[in-house]
Structures are given as structure tokens and as C-alpha cells.
Amino acid sequence: MTLRHTIDSPVGPLTLTEADGALAELRFGGVVSGAPAPSPLLRQAEEELAEYFAGRRRRFTLPVAPQGTPFQRSVWEALQRIPYGATSTYGRIAAHVGRPKACRAVGMANHRNPIAIVIPCHRVVGSDGTLTGYAGGLGVKERLLRLEQQGAGRTDPTRR
């Protein structure tokens, strides 16, 4: 069974999707409505995201089940290893997953990440440290990086 719940956040509405007891999607946008109470998992997701945005959570504990190819899943697993407050590059992620020349493929896997924020694709920057595309927009990416940089005691969102 698939359940959805849309929440307000400092970066706008976020739509959470649960499938088979795990978070399957976290997408930007949606309409917050007076829908019935969310499931325990979606309530936990809402609480963990609120703690994250308040600067009190650095790591999510939610079970996640992103759907994708084996390569995409390997990239998404690598993204989850980027420390809070740090960034990495497409090239580093490609090397980490054993495909050092697959920078563009890593970029596409990042683009297709179905669980934004929780699987932190916002922590990936260009090889020169510039901010590159993000599903929520570059302003949201910069805001997420600043939140994490400040929580980690840094001020430059592209500092590794």
C-alpha cells in the first residue's frame, strides 16, 4: 500500500510517500491539506525533517526504499556517506562507486534521486565547487548547504 503526506517546510511543501513500510519518495511541492493523520512512518519522517531544519538532526534514521537501477542505488548509497556539512563532487562519487569516468551518469542518478534531503544529493557540487542543478532549485540547494555548514561550524557552502 502506498501512502502520501504533504508537509510544510522552510523550503516549501514536501510530499512524502511511504511504500511497504519505508520512505519511497520525498519530492518538492505538493498541496498541504487536511488529509487524515499520516502513518507512524510518515509522522516520523515529518518529525525528523523538522529536527533537520531546526539544526538538531544530522542523520536520518528512516527506513528508505528508493526505486532505481543497481547503478543509481549505488550512487544513492554513496550520497548517504557524505558527512553532514560537507560536500563531494560528481567525480568523487563516480570513483567511489567504481566507475571513475561516469561523472555524467552520477549526475543523472543524482537528478533521479527520489528521496531528496534524506538521501542528500544537495551535497554534490561541481568539480570547481560551484553549485549545480537541483530538483528543488539552486536556491534551495544553497539553503540546505548553508543550514548544514552552519550546524557544522562552517560558513562556505562549497567547502569540503
Short mmCIF file of C-alpha atoms in Angstrom, two decimals:
data_model
loop_
_atom_site.label_atom_id
_atom_site.label_comp_id
_atom_site.label_asym_id
_atom_site.label_seq_id
_atom_site.Cartn_x
_atom_site.Cartn_y
_atom_site.Cartn_z
CA MET A 1 0.00 0.00 0.00
CA THR A 2 1.23 3.49 -0.88
CA LEU A 3 0.58 6.38 1.49
CA ARG A 4 1.27 10.08 0.87
CA HIS A 5 1.57 13.04 3.19
CA THR A 6 2.48 16.63 2.32
CA ILE A 7 4.14 18.86 4.89
CA ASP A 8 5.21 22.47 5.11
CA SER A 9 8.93 23.08 5.45
CA PRO A 10 11.28 26.07 5.34
CA VAL A 11 11.95 25.22 1.67
CA GLY A 12 8.27 24.88 0.74
CA PRO A 13 5.87 21.94 0.67
CA LEU A 14 7.39 18.45 0.64
CA THR A 15 5.42 15.36 -0.36
CA LEU A 16 6.40 12.17 1.42
CA THR A 17 5.48 8.75 0.04
CA GLU A 18 5.56 5.52 2.02
CA ALA A 19 5.52 2.13 0.34
CA ASP A 20 5.83 -1.20 2.12
CA GLY A 21 6.92 0.35 5.42
CA ALA A 22 9.71 2.54 4.05
CA LEU A 23 10.08 6.06 2.71
CA ALA A 24 9.96 5.66 -1.07
CA GLU A 25 9.85 9.32 -2.14
CA LEU A 26 10.39 12.81 -0.81
CA ARG A 27 9.55 15.32 -3.53
CA PHE A 28 9.45 19.09 -3.60
CA GLY A 29 5.98 20.54 -3.96
CA GLY A 30 2.50 19.34 -3.25
CA VAL A 31 -0.53 20.77 -1.57
CA VAL A 32 -0.80 20.66 2.21
CA SER A 33 -4.34 19.65 3.04
CA GLY A 34 -6.41 18.45 5.94
CA ALA A 35 -5.82 14.82 4.99
CA PRO A 36 -6.21 12.09 7.61
CA ALA A 37 -3.39 11.60 10.11
CA PRO A 38 -0.27 10.18 8.48
CA SER A 39 1.06 6.71 9.21
CA PRO A 40 3.62 6.30 12.01
CA LEU A 41 6.45 6.21 9.45
CA LEU A 42 5.31 9.39 7.72
CA ARG A 43 4.88 11.05 11.12
CA GLN A 44 8.47 10.00 11.96
CA ALA A 45 9.64 11.44 8.62
CA GLU A 46 7.89 14.72 9.38
CA GLU A 47 9.47 14.87 12.85
CA GLU A 48 12.97 14.04 11.58
CA LEU A 49 12.70 16.65 8.83
CA ALA A 50 11.54 19.27 11.37
CA GLU A 51 14.56 18.43 13.54
CA TYR A 52 16.85 18.63 10.49
CA PHE A 53 15.53 22.07 9.51
CA ALA A 54 15.87 23.24 13.13
CA GLY A 55 19.55 22.19 13.05
CA ARG A 56 19.06 19.42 15.62
CA ARG A 57 19.38 16.39 13.32
CA ARG A 58 22.39 15.46 11.21
CA ARG A 59 21.45 11.90 10.26
CA PHE A 60 18.09 10.43 9.29
CA THR A 61 17.07 7.09 10.77
CA LEU A 62 14.09 6.41 8.50
CA PRO A 63 13.97 3.21 6.51
CA VAL A 64 14.28 4.19 2.85
CA ALA A 65 13.48 2.19 -0.28
CA PRO A 66 14.35 4.23 -3.36
CA GLN A 67 13.47 2.52 -6.62
CA GLY A 68 16.12 2.61 -9.33
CA THR A 69 18.73 0.71 -11.27
CA PRO A 70 21.58 -1.01 -9.44
CA PHE A 71 23.90 1.84 -10.55
CA GLN A 72 21.50 4.52 -9.30
CA ARG A 73 21.13 2.74 -5.97
CA SER A 74 24.92 2.54 -5.61
CA VAL A 75 25.14 6.29 -6.19
CA TRP A 76 22.34 6.96 -3.69
CA GLU A 77 24.14 4.80 -1.12
CA ALA A 78 27.33 6.80 -1.73
CA LEU A 79 25.42 10.06 -1.24
CA GLN A 80 24.34 8.88 2.20
CA ARG A 81 28.02 8.58 3.17
CA ILE A 82 28.76 12.28 2.54
CA PRO A 83 29.03 13.76 6.03
CA TYR A 84 26.62 16.41 7.24
CA GLY A 85 28.08 19.84 6.49
CA ALA A 86 30.43 18.52 3.80
CA THR A 87 30.21 18.31 0.03
CA SER A 88 31.55 15.96 -2.60
CA THR A 89 31.82 16.09 -6.38
CA TYR A 90 30.35 14.01 -9.17
CA GLY A 91 33.87 12.75 -9.94
CA ARG A 92 34.47 11.61 -6.37
CA ILE A 93 31.14 9.82 -6.27
CA ALA A 94 31.90 8.14 -9.63
CA ALA A 95 35.25 6.92 -8.30
CA HIS A 96 33.61 5.76 -5.07
CA VAL A 97 31.13 3.56 -6.94
CA GLY A 98 33.93 2.09 -9.08
CA ARG A 99 33.09 3.98 -12.29
CA PRO A 100 35.63 6.86 -12.31
CA LYS A 101 34.64 8.08 -15.79
CA ALA A 102 30.89 8.02 -15.11
CA CYS A 103 30.53 11.61 -13.83
CA ARG A 104 27.57 12.32 -16.12
CA ALA A 105 25.85 9.09 -15.13
CA VAL A 106 26.33 10.05 -11.47
CA GLY A 107 24.76 13.42 -12.30
CA MET A 108 21.76 11.69 -13.86
CA ALA A 109 21.42 9.33 -10.87
CA ASN A 110 21.54 12.40 -8.63
CA HIS A 111 18.84 14.01 -10.76
CA ARG A 112 16.65 10.92 -10.38
CA ASN A 113 17.10 10.63 -6.60
CA PRO A 114 13.53 10.00 -5.40
CA ILE A 115 14.21 10.85 -1.74
CA ALA A 116 15.60 14.39 -1.69
CA ILE A 117 17.16 15.74 1.50
CA VAL A 118 17.13 12.35 3.28
CA ILE A 119 19.39 10.97 0.53
CA PRO A 120 21.48 14.16 0.38
CA CYS A 121 22.04 14.81 -3.32
CA HIS A 122 22.23 18.51 -2.39
CA ARG A 123 25.74 17.79 -1.02
CA VAL A 124 27.14 17.17 -4.51
CA VAL A 125 28.79 20.12 -6.24
CA GLY A 126 30.73 20.66 -9.45
CA SER A 127 34.44 19.82 -9.61
CA ASP A 128 35.27 23.52 -9.14
CA GLY A 129 32.99 23.79 -6.11
CA THR A 130 30.13 25.54 -7.90
CA LEU A 131 26.54 24.64 -7.15
CA THR A 132 24.96 22.65 -9.94
CA GLY A 133 21.36 21.65 -10.71
CA TYR A 134 18.94 20.57 -8.03
CA ALA A 135 15.31 19.41 -8.20
CA GLY A 136 14.23 21.99 -5.64
CA GLY A 137 16.19 24.75 -7.41
CA LEU A 138 19.66 26.13 -6.73
CA GLY A 139 18.30 28.49 -4.06
CA VAL A 140 17.00 25.51 -2.06
CA LYS A 141 20.28 23.63 -2.56
CA GLU A 142 22.24 26.62 -1.29
CA ARG A 143 19.88 26.99 1.67
CA LEU A 144 20.27 23.31 2.65
CA LEU A 145 24.05 23.53 2.36
CA ARG A 146 24.14 26.72 4.45
CA LEU A 147 21.99 25.11 7.12
CA GLU A 148 24.39 22.18 7.31
CA GLN A 149 27.53 24.32 7.08
CA GLN A 150 26.36 26.49 9.97
CA GLY A 151 25.48 23.40 12.01
CA ALA A 152 28.94 22.00 11.31
CA GLY A 153 30.61 25.31 12.18
CA ARG A 154 31.42 26.33 8.60
CA THR A 155 30.25 29.31 6.58
CA ASP A 156 31.12 28.45 2.97
CA PRO A 157 28.56 26.03 1.45
CA THR A 158 31.08 24.74 -1.10
CA ARG A 159 33.77 23.99 1.47
CA ARG A 160 34.56 20.30 1.56
#
